C-alpha positions as a printed Julia matrix, in Angstrom:
205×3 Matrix{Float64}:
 -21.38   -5.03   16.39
 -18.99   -6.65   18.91
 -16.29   -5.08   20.53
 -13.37   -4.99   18.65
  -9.94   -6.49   19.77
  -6.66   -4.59   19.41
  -5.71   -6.22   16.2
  -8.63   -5.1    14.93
  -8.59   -1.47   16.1
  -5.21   -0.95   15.17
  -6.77   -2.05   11.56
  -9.43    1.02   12.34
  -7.04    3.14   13.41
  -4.86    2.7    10.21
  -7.88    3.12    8.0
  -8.62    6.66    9.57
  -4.52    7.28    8.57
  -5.34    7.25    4.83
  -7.24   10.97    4.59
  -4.03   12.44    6.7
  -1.48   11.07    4.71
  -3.21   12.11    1.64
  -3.56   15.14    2.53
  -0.11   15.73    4.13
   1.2    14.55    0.06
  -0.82   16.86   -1.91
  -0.9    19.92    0.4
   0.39   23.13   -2.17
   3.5    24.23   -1.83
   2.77   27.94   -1.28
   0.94   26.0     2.42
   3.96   24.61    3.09
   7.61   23.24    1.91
   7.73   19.84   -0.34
  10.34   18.49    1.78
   8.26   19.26    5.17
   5.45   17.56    3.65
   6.89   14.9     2.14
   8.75   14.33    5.92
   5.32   14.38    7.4
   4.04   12.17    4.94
   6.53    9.45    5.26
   5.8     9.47    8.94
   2.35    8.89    9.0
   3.06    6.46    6.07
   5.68    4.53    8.22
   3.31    4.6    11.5
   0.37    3.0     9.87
   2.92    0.41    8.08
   4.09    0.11   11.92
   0.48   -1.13   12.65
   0.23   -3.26    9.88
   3.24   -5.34   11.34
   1.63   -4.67   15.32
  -1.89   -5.99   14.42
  -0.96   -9.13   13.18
   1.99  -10.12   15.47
  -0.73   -9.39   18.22
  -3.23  -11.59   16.6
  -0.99  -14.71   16.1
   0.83  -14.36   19.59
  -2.84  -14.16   21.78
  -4.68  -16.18   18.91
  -7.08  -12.68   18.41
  -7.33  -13.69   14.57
 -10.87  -13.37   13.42
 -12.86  -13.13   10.11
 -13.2    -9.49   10.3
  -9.57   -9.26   10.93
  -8.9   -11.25    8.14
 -11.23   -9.35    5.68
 -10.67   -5.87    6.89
  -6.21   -5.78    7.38
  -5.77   -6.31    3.71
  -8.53   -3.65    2.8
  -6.85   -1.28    4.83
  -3.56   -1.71    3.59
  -5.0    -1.74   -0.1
  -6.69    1.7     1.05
  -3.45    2.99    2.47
  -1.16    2.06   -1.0
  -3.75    2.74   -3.61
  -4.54    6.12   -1.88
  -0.7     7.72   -1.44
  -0.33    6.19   -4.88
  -2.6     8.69   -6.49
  -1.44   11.43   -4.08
   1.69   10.46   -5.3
   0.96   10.59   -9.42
  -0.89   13.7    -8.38
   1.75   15.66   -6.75
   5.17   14.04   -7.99
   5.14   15.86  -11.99
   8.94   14.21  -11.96
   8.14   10.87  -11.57
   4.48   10.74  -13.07
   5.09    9.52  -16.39
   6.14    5.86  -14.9
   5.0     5.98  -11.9
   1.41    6.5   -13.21
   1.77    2.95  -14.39
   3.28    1.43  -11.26
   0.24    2.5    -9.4
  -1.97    1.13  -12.3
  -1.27   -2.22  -12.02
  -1.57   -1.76   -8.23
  -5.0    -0.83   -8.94
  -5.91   -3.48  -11.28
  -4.6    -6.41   -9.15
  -6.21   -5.31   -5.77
  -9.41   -4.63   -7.63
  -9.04   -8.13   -8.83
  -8.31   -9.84   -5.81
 -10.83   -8.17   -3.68
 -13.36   -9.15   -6.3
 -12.21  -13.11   -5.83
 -12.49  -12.62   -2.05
 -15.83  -11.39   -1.86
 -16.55  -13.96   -4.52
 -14.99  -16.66   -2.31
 -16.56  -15.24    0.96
 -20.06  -15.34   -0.96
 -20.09  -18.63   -2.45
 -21.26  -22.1    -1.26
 -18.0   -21.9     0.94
 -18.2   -18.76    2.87
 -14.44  -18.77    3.14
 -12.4   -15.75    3.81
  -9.31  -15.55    2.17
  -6.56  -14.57    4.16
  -3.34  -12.92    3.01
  -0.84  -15.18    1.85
   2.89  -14.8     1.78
   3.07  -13.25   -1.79
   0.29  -10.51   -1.22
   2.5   -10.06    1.93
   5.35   -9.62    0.74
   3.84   -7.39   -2.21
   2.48   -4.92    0.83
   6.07   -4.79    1.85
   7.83   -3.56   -1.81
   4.95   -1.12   -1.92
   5.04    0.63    1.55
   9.34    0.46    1.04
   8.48    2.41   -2.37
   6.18    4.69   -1.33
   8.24    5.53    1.51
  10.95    5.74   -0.73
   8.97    8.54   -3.4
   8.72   10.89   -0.01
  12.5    10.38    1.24
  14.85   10.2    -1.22
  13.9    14.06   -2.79
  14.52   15.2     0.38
  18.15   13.6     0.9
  19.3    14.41   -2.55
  18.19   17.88   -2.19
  20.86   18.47    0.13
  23.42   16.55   -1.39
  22.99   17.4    -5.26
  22.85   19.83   -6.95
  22.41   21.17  -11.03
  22.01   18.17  -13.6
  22.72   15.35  -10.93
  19.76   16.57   -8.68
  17.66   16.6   -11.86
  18.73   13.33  -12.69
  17.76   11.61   -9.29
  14.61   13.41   -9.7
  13.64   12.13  -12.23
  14.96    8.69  -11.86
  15.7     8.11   -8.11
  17.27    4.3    -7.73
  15.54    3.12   -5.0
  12.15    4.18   -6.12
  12.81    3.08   -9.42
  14.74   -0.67   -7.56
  11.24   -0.82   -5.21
   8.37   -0.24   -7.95
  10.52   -2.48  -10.26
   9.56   -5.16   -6.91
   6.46   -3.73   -6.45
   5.2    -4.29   -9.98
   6.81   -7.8   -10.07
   5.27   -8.79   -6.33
   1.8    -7.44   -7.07
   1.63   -9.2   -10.62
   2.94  -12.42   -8.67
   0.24  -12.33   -6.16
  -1.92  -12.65   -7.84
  -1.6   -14.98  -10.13
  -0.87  -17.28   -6.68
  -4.3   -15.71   -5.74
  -5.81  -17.04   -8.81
  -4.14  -20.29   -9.32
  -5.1   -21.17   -5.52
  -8.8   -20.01   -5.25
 -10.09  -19.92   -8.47
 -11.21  -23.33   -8.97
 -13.54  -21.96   -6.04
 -15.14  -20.03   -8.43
 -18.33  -21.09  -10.3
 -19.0   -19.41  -13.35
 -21.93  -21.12  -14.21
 -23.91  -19.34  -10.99
């Protein structure tokens, strides 16, 4: 294999994130206090989002854009979400009930899309199928709401207190505002997806 550019390592580099900030989620809390965790969670969360944003920018502005770039930036961020996801339904009892189904259709689409890219990428075409500005935006609403799962505990846990802090729990408004995006985004995306590469597709190979 050739060397890799920066783009493209940062890509790595966020890949090898995904075990950390797993972990860092689901680690007991007789190890070590939710709100640490969830603190050191977030920020692993919010550096690999960081190069998600780097990679690209670099890419476009010293035209580093390649097909493995291409391919592999969308896998890792699909790696990154769908992984804290499950942390998150794992370790979050409070919010599991609904956000068990958030993370379900997350699931669902990016299994479907990644299926019509290496459909795409294998057919008479050999196209690779870049993220467009839906699935881009989509990435955005989920990283905002998984950032948001890991936060907002930890601010209302020092604000509120008895049935309030129970409440929020529960039900914390920007989660809740950011998977209401995320679900709407992700569904969106791919439908685009669909509607624009699908007639690629030939079902009778």
């Amino acid at each position: 294999m050739k060397k890799m550019n920066l783009p493209n390592r940062l890509t790595v580099f966020r890949l090898f994130m995904v075990p950390f900030c797993v972990a860092a989620t689901v680690i007991p809390e007789k190890w070590l206090n939710p709100d640490v965790s969830a603190v050191i969670a977030a920020a692993i969360f919010i550096l690999a989002a960081v190069t998600d944003a780097a990679d690209g920018k670099i890419a476009r502005k010293y035209n580093l854009i390649t097909d493995f770039g291409k391919f592999l930036d969308p896998l890792a961020d699909k790696f990154m979400v769908i992984g804290v996801m499950l942390a998150i339904c794992y370790r979050y009892e409070s919010i599991r009930v609904w956000f068990f189904w958030v993370a379900l259709i997350v699931v669902f689409r990016e299994l479907a899309v990644t299926s019509l890219r290496l459909m795409v990428a294998n057919s008479e075409t050999h196209r690779v199928i870049a993220a467009a500005w839906l699935g881009k935006l989509k990435t955005v609403f989920q990283m905002v709401c998984i950032v948001c799962v890991f936060i907002e505990p930890v601010v209302y846990h020092r604000i509120f207190s008895g049935d309030t802090l129970r409440f929020l729990t529960v039900c914390p408004p920007l989660t809740v505002l950011f998977s209401a995006l995320t679900v709407l985004f992700t569904v969106l995306s791919a439908v685009d997806y669909f509607k624009t590469y699908g007639s690629m597709l030939d079902s009778s190979k």
